[in-house]
Coordinates of C-alpha atoms in Angstrom, one line a residue:
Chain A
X1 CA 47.2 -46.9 26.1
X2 CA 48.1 -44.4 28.9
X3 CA 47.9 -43.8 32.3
X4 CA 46.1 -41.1 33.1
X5 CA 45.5 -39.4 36.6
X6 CA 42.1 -37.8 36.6
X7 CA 41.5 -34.8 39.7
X8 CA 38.1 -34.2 40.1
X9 CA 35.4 -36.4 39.6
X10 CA 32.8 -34.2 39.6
X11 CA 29.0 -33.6 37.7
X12 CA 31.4 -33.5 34.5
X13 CA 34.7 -35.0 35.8
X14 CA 33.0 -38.5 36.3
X15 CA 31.8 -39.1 33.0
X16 CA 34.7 -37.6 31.4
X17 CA 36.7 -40.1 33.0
X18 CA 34.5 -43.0 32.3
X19 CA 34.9 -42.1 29.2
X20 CA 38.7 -41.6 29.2
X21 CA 38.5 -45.4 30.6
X22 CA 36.0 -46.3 27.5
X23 CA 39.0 -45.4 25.3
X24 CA 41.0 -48.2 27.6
X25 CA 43.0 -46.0 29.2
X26 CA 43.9 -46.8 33.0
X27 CA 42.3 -43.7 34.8
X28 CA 43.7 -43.4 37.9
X29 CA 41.3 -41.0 39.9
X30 CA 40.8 -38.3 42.8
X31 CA 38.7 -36.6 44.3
X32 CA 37.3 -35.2 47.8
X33 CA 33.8 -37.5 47.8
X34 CA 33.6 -40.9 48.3
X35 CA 30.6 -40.9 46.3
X36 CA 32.9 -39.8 43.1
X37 CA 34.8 -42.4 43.8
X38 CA 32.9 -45.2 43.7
X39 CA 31.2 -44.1 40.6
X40 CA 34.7 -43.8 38.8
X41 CA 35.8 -46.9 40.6
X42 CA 32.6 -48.7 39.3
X43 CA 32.8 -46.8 35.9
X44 CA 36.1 -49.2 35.8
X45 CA 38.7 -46.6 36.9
X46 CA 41.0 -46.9 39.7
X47 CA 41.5 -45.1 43.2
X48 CA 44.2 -43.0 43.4
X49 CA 45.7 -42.6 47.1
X50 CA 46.8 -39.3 47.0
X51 CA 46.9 -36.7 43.9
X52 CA 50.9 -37.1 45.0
X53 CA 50.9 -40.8 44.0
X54 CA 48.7 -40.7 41.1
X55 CA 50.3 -38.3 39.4
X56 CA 53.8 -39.9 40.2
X57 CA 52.6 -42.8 38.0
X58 CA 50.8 -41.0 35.5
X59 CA 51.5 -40.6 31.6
X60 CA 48.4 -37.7 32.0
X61 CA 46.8 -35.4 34.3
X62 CA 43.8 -34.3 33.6
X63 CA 42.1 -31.9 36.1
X64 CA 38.4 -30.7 36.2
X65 CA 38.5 -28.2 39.2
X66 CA 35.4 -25.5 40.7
X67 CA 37.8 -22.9 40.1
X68 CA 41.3 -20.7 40.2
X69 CA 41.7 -21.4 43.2
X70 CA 41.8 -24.8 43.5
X71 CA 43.9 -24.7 40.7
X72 CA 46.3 -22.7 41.6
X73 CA 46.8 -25.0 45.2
X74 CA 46.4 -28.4 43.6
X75 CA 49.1 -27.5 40.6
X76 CA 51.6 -25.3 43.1
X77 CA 51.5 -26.9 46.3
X78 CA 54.5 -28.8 48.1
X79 CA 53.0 -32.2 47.4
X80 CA 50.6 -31.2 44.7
X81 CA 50.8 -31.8 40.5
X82 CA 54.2 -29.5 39.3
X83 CA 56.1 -30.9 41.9
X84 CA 55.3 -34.7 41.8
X85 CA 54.4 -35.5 38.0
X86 CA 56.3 -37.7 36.1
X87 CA 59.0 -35.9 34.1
X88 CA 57.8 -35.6 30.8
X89 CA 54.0 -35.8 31.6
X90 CA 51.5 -33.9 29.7
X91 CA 49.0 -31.5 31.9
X92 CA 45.3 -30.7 31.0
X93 CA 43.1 -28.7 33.0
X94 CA 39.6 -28.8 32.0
X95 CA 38.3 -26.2 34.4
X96 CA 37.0 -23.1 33.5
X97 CA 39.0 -20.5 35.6
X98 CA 40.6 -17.1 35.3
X99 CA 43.0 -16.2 32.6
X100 CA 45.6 -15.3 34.7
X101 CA 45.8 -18.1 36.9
X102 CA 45.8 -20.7 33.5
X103 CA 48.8 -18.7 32.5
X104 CA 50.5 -18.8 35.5
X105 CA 49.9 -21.9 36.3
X106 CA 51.1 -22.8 32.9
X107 CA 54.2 -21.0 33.2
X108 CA 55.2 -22.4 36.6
X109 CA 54.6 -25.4 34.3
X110 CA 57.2 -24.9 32.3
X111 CA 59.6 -23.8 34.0
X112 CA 60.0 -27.6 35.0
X113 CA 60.0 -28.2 31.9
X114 CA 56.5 -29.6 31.3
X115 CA 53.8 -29.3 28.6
X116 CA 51.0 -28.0 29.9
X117 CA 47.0 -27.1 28.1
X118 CA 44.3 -25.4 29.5
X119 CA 41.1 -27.2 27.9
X120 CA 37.9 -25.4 29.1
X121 CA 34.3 -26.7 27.8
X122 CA 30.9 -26.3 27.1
X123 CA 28.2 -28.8 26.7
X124 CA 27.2 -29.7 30.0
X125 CA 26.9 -33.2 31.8
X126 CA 24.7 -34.2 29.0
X127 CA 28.3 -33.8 26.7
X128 CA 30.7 -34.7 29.0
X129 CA 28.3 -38.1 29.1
X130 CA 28.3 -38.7 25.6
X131 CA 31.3 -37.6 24.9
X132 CA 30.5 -34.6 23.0
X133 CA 31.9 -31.7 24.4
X134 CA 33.9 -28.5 22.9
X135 CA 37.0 -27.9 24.6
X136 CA 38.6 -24.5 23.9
X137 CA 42.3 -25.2 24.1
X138 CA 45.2 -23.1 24.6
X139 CA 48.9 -23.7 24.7
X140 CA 52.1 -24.7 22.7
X141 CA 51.2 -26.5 19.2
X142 CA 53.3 -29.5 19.9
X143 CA 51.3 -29.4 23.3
X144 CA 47.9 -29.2 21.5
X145 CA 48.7 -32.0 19.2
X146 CA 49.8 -34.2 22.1
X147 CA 46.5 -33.7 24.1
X148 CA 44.5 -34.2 21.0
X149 CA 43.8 -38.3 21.1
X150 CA 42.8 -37.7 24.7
X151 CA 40.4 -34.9 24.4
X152 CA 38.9 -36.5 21.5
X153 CA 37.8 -39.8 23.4
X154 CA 35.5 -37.2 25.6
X155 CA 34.7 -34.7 23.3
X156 CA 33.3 -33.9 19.6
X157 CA 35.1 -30.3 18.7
X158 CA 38.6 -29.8 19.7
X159 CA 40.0 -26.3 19.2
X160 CA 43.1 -24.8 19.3
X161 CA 42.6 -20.8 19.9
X162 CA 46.4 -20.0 20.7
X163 CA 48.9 -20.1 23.2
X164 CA 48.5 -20.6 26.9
X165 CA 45.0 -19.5 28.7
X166 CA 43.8 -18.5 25.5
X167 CA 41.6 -21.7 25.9
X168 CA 39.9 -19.7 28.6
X169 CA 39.5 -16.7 27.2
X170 CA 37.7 -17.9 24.0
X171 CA 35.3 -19.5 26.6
X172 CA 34.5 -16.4 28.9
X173 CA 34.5 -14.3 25.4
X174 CA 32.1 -16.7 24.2
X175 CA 30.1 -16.8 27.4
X176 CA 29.9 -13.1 27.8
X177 CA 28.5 -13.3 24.6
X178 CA 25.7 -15.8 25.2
X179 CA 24.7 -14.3 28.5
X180 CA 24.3 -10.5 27.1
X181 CA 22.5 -11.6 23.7
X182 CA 20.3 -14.1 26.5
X183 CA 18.9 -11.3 28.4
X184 CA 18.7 -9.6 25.3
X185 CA 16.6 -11.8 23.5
X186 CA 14.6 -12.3 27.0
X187 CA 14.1 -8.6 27.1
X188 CA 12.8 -8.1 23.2
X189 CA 10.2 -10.7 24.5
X190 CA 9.0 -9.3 27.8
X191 CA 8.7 -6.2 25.4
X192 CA 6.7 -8.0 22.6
X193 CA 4.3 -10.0 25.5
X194 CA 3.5 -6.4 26.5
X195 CA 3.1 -4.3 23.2
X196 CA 0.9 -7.1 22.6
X197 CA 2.9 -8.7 20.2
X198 CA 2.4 -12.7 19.8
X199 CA 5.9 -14.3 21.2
X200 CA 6.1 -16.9 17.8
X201 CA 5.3 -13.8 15.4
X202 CA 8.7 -12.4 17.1
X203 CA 10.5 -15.3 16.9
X204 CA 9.3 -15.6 12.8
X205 CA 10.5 -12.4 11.9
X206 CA 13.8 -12.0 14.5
X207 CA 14.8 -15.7 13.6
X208 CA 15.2 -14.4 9.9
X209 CA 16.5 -11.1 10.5
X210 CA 19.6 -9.6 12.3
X211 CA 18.0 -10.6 15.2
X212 CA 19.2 -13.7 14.9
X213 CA 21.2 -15.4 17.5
X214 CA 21.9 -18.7 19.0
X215 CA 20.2 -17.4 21.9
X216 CA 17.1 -17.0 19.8
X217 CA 16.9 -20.1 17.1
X218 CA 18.4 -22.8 19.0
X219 CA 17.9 -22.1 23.0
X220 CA 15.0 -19.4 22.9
X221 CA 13.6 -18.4 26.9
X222 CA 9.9 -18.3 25.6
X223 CA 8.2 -21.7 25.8
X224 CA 7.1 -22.6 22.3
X225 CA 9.0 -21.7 19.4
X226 CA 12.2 -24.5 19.5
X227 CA 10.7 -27.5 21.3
X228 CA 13.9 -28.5 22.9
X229 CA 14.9 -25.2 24.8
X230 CA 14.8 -25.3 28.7
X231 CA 12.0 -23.2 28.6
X232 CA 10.0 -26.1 27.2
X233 CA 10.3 -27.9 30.5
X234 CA 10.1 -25.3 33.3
X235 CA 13.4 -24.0 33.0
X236 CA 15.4 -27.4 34.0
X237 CA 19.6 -27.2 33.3
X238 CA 20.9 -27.0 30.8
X239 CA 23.1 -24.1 31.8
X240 CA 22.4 -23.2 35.6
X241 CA 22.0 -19.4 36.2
X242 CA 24.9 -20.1 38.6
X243 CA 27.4 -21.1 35.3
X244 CA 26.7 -18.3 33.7
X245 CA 27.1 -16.0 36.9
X246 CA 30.3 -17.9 37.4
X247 CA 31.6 -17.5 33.6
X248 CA 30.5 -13.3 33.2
X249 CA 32.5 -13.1 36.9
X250 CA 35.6 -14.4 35.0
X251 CA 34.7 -12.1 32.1
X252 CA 35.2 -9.4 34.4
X253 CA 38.1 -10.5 36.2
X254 CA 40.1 -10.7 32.9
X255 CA 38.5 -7.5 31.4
X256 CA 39.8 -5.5 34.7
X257 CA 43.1 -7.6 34.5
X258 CA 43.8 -7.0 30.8
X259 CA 42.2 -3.5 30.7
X260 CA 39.5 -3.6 28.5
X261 CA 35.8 -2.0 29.1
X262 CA 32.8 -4.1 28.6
X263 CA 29.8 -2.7 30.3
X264 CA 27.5 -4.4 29.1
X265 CA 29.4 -7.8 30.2
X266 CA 29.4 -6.4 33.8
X267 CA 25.8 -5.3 33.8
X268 CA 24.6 -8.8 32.4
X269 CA 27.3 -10.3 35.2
X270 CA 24.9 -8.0 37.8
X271 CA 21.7 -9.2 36.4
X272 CA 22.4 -12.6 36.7
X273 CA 24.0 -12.1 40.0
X274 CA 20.3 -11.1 41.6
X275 CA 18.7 -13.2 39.5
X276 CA 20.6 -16.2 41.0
X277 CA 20.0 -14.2 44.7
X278 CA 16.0 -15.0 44.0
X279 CA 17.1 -18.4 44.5
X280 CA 17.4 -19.0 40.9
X281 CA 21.0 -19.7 40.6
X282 CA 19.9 -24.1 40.2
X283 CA 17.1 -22.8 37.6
X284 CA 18.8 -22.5 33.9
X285 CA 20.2 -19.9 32.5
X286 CA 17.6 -18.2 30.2
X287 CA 15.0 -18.5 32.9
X288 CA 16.0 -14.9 33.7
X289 CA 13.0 -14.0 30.9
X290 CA 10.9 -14.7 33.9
X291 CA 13.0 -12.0 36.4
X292 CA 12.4 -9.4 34.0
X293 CA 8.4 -10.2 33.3
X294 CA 8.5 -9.6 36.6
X295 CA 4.9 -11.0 38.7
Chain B
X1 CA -3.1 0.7 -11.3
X2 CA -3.8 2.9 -8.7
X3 CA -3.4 6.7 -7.7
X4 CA -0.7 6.8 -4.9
X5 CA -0.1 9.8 -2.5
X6 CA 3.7 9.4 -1.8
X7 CA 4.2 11.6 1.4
X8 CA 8.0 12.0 2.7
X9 CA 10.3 11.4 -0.7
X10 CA 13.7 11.1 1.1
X11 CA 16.6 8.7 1.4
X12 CA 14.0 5.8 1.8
X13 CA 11.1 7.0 0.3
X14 CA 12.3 8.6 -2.8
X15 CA 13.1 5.0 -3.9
X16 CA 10.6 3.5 -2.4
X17 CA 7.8 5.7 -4.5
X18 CA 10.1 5.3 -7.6
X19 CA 9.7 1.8 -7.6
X20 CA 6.0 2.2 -7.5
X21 CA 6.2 4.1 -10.5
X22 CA 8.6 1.0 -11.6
X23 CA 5.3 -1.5 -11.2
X24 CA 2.9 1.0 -13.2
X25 CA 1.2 2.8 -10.7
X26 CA 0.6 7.1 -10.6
X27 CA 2.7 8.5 -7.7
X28 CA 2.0 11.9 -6.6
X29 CA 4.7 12.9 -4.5
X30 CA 5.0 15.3 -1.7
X31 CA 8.2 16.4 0.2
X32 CA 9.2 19.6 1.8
X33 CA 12.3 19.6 -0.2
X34 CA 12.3 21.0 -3.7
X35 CA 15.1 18.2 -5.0
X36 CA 13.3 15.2 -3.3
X37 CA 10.7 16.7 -5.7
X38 CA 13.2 16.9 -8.7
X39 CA 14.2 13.3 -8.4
X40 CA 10.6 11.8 -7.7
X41 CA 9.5 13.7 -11.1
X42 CA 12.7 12.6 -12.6
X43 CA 12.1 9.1 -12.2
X44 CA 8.6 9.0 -13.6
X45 CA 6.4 10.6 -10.5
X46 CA 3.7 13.4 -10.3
X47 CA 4.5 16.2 -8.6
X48 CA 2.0 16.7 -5.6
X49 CA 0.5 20.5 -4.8
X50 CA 0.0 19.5 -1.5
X51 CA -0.9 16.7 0.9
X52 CA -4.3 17.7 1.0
X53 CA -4.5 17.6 -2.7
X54 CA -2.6 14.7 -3.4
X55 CA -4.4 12.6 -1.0
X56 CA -7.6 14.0 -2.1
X57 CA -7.1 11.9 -5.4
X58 CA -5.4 8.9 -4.3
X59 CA -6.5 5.4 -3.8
X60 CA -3.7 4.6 -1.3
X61 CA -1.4 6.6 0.8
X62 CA 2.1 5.8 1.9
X63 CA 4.0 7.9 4.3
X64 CA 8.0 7.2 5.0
X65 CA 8.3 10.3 7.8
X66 CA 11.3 11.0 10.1
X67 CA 9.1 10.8 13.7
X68 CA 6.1 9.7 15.6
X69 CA 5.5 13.8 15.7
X70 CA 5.5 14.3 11.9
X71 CA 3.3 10.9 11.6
X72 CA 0.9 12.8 14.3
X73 CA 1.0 16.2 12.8
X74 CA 0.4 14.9 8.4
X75 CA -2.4 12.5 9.7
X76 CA -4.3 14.4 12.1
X77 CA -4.2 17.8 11.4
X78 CA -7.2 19.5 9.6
X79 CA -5.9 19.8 6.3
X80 CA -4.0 16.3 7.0
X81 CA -4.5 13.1 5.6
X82 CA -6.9 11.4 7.7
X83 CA -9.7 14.7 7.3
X84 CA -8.3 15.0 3.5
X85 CA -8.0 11.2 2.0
X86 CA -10.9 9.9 -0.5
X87 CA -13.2 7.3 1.8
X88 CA -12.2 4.1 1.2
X89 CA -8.9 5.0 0.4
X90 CA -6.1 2.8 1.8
X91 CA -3.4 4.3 4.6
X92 CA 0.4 2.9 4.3
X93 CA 3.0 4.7 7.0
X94 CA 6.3 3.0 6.9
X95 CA 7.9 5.4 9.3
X96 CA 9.7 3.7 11.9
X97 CA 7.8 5.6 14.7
X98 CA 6.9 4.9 18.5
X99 CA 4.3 2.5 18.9
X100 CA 1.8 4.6 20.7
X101 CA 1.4 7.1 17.9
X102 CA 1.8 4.5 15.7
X103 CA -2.0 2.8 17.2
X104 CA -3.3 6.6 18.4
X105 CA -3.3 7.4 14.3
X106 CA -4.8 3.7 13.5
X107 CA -7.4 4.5 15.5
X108 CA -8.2 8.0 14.4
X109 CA -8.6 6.7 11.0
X110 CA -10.5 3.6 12.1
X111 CA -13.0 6.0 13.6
X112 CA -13.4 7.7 10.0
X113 CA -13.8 4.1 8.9
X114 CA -10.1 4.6 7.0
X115 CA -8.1 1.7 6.7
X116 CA -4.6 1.9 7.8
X117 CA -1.4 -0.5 8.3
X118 CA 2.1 0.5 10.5
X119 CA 4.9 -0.7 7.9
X120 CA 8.0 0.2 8.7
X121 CA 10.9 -0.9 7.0
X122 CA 14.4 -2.3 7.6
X123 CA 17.3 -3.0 4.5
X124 CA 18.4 0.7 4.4
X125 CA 18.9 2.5 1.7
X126 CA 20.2 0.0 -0.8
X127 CA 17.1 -2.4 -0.3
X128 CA 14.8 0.9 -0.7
X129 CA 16.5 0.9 -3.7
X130 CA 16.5 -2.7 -5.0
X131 CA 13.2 -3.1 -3.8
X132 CA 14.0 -5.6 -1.4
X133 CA 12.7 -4.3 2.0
X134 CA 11.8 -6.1 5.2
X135 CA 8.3 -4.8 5.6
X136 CA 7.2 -5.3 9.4
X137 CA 3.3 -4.6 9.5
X138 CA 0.7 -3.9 12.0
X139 CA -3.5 -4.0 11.1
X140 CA -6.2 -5.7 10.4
X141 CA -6.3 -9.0 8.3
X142 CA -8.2 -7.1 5.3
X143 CA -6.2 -4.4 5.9
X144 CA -2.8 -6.2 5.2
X145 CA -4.3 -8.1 2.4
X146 CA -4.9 -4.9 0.4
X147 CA -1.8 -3.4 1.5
X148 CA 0.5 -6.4 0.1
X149 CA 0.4 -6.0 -3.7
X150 CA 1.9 -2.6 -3.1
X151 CA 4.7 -3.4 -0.7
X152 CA 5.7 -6.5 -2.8
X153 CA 6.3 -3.7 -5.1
X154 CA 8.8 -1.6 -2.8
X155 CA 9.9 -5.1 -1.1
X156 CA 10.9 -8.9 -0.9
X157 CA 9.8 -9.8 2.5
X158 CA 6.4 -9.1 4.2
X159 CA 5.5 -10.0 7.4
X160 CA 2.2 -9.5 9.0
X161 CA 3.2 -8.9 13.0
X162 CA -0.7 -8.8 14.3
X163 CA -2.8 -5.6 15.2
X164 CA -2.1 -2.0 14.6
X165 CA 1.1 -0.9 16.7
X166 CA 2.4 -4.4 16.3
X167 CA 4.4 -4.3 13.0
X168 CA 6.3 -0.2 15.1
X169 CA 6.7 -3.4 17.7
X170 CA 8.3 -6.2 15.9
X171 CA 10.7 -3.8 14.6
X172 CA 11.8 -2.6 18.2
X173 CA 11.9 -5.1 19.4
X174 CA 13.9 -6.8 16.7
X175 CA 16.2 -4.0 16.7
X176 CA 16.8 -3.6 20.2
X177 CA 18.0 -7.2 20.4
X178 CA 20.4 -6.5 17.3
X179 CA 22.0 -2.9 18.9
X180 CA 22.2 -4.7 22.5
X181 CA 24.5 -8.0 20.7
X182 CA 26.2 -5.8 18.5
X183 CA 27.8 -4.6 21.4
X184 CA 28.2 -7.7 23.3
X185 CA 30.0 -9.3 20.5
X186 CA 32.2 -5.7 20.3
X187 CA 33.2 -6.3 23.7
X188 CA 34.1 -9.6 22.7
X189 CA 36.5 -8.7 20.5
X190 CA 38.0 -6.2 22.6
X191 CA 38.4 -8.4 25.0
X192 CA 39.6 -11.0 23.3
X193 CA 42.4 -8.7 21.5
X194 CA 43.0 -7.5 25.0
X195 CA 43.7 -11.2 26.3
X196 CA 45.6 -11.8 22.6
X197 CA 43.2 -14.2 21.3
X198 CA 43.4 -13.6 17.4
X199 CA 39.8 -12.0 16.1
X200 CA 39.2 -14.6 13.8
X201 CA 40.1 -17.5 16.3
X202 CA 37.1 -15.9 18.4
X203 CA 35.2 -15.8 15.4
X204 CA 35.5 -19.2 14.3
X205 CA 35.1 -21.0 17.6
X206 CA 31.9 -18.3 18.6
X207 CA 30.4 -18.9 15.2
X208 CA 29.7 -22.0 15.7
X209 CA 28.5 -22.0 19.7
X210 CA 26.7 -20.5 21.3
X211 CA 28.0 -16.7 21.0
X212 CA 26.8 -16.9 17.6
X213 CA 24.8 -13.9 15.9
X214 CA 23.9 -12.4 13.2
X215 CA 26.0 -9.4 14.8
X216 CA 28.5 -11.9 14.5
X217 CA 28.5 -13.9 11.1
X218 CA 26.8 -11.5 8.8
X219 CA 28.0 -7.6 10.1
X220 CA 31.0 -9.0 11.9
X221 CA 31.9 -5.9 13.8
X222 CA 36.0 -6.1 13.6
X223 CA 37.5 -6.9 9.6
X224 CA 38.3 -9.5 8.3
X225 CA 36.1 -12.7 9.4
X226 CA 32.8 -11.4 7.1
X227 CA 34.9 -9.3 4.0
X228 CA 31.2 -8.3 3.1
X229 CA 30.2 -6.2 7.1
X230 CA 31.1 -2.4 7.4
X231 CA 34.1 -2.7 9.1
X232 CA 35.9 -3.7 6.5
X233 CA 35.3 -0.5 4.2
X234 CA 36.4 1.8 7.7
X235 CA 32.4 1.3 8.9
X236 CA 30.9 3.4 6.1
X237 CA 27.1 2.7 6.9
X238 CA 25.3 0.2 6.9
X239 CA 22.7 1.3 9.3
X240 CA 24.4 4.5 11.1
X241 CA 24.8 4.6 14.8
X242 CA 22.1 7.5 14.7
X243 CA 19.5 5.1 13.2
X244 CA 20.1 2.8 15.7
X245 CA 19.8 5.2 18.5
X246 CA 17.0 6.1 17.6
X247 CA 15.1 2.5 17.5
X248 CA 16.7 2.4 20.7
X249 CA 15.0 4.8 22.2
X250 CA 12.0 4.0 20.5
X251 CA 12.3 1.3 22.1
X252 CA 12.9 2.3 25.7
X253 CA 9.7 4.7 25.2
X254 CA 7.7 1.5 24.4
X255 CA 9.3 -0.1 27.7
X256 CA 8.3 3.0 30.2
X257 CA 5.0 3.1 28.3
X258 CA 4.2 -0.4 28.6
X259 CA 5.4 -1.2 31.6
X260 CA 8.3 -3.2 30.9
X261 CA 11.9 -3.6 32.2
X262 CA 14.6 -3.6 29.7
X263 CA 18.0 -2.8 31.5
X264 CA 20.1 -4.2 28.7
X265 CA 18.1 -1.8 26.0
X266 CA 18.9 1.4 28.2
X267 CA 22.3 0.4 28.4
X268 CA 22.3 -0.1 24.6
X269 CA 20.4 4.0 24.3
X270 CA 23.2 5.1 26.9
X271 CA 26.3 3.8 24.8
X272 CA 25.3 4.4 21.2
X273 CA 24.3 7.9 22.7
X274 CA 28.0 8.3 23.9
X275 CA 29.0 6.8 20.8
X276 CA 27.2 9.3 18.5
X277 CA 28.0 11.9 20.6
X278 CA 32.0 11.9 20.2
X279 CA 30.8 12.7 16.4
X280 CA 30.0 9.3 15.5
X281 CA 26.4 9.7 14.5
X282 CA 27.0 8.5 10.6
X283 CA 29.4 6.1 11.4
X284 CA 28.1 2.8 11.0
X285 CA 26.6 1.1 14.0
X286 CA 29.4 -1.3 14.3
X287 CA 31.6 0.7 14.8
X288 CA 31.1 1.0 18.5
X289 CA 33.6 -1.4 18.4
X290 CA 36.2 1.7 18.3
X291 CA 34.6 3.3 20.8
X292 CA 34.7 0.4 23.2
X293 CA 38.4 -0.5 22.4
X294 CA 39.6 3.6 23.1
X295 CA 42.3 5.2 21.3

């Protein structure tokens, strides 16, 4: 068993450090709130009194961070992960942040000669909680393999999509995805609702045609047809609006970055953008069906 | 058997009205072309002197017609269908026109007490063919009920979308979510080669979340994940970008008509618009892939 420093303890941090400690590793944690703390504390975790001295100690580090930024300061900094880790520690971050900051961060990484992974998710809190998340991994094959026993005690599908950052970009290319063929599906119903066209007659024949999408069949925005979507109960999370805002912002900053055109990535990135400015961006993410019916 | 008036023997309905000779039935074909003619009297049909003639005679009449205008001008005008057809008789249009037109000729034939269904079609050319069409219809109960026997003969799956106008709706509606993710998932790809994230690591970690499609996992838009999609025989169609277009607009015509707000189905119109215009229009509708990535 390891000893694992764990940086934010967060709406998914927390429980994928309680579940890190399920596993029996000793999680040393950190965060900014008290609050986080007492729950990882009482989760059976242990305070760390600085990220300084808990990664000093610390087989592991394992960060779950808002964004780049953050990153970028907690890894970089005079006191902060690079410069006070163990020698020979692995480094995980969990975030989902820009490309370009995973890779440099990554790089800076090892250039002191340390493994590093950037492990993005999906699943939500209901995943991180059970233990069921996807992480989208990229780095170093050796490094992969390494992080593997640890990702699995808080997740279900590990994946390795290449080297450094690539982790990332399979999420934001797989999120740019969802959000477009969202609003699309949202649209063809608005559309249908006023043709005139019964919402579960649309759902039979697109849900057996090359209309088809996980949008449609497993998460669809019309109450109804799959009993489980969000739209079932009033639009609850799931995926806030603000997520997917957050994600098709990324999408963008790599796209300009990297020089590739995806217009319809930038307009869905707008959409949800004044969706979320209605004071939407808590509702989840396929409520935006109800932006475009309009009132 | 029954006397069939086959109006519009092209691409689609030249094997369409063959296999309705197939299942027994007396086909009188009319087309403006003499070798649509040829082939329909090749294959077992009746050559028709005119529409006014052939409909004159016939029990049931199915039109397969390039536009809403043509659907307007056949069924309406004085020496159309509508004034021409035996009472009684049965009125089939598969066209895939706008839905307006589509429920303006319904009701001109409901007003000579004429039964008629909206059909139109998707499976292209090949399922026209094999007689295994998606038929998408819009009418009456009774109406669909008598229609049936003779698009199980041109078809394999028939789906009954509600009123007239509502199978012209379906297929929008179905087809503007398809042309709006085939480009999402384009981008995708670009993006991800962009970022260099390997194609078919995208594909097999969007597969199977939430970016999945059946853009994605049955007409893959790059080669090699889905050997059997257009882009791996250099995007011969398949469903050509002009097709596509023109649901698309379709589409949008249905939106401004109805009152609905579809900003991801006019960016769809504006980019396969572009993409036919650089002389693209038979290329298959994946291949805005190309387009997206640039030279």
């Amino acid at each position: 068993m390891s000893t694992i420093a764990f940086i934010g303890l967060g709406n998914m941090g927390g429980p994928m450090a309680a579940n890190l400690v399920k596993a029996g590793h000793r999680v040393v944690g950190v965060d900014v709130t008290q609050a986080a703390i007492d729950r990882h504390v009482a989760a059976g975790g242990v305070k760390g009194a600085s990220i300084a001295e808990a990664v000093a100690e610390a087989d592991v580090v394992v960060t779950m961070l808002p964004s780049g930024r953050e990153v970028n300061a907690l890894y970089l900094a005079e006191s902060g992960i690079v410069p006070k880790v163990k020698p020979g520690a692995l480094l995980i971050d969990s975030s989902t942040i820009d490309v370009d900051t995973a890779r440099a961060v990554a790089k800076a990484a090892a250039a002191k000669g340390l493994a590093m992974l950037d492990a993005p998710v999906s699943g939500g809190t209901g995943g991180a909680t059970a233990g069921t998340l996807t992480f989208m991994c990229g780095g170093e094959d050796a490094t992969f393999a390494r992080a593997k026993p640890y990702l699995d005690a808080m997740g279900k599908t590990i994946v390795h999509a290449g080297g450094p950052g690539n982790g990332q970009a399979a999420k934001i290319c797989n999120n740019m995805i969802l959000g477009i063929t969202m609003i699309a599906t949202s649209e063809a119903f608005v559309l249908a609702e006023k043709l005139g066209l019964d919402a579960q007659k649309l759902f039979d024949i697109a849900s057996k045609s090359s209309g088809q999408s996980w949008s449609l069949t497993t998460y669809c925005p019309v109450p109804g047809p799959v009993p489980t979507s969000p739209a079932n109960r009033d639009y609850q999370p799931g995926f806030t609006a603000a997520m997917m805002l957050k994600d098709l912002k990324l999408a963008q900053d790599a796209a300009r970055s990297a020089g590739a055109v995806t217009p319809m990535g930038a307009e869905a990135a707008s959409l949800y953008g004044l969706y979320a400015a209605q004071g939407e961006a808590g509702t989840d993410f396929s409520g935006i069906v109800n932006f475009l019916r309009g009132r």
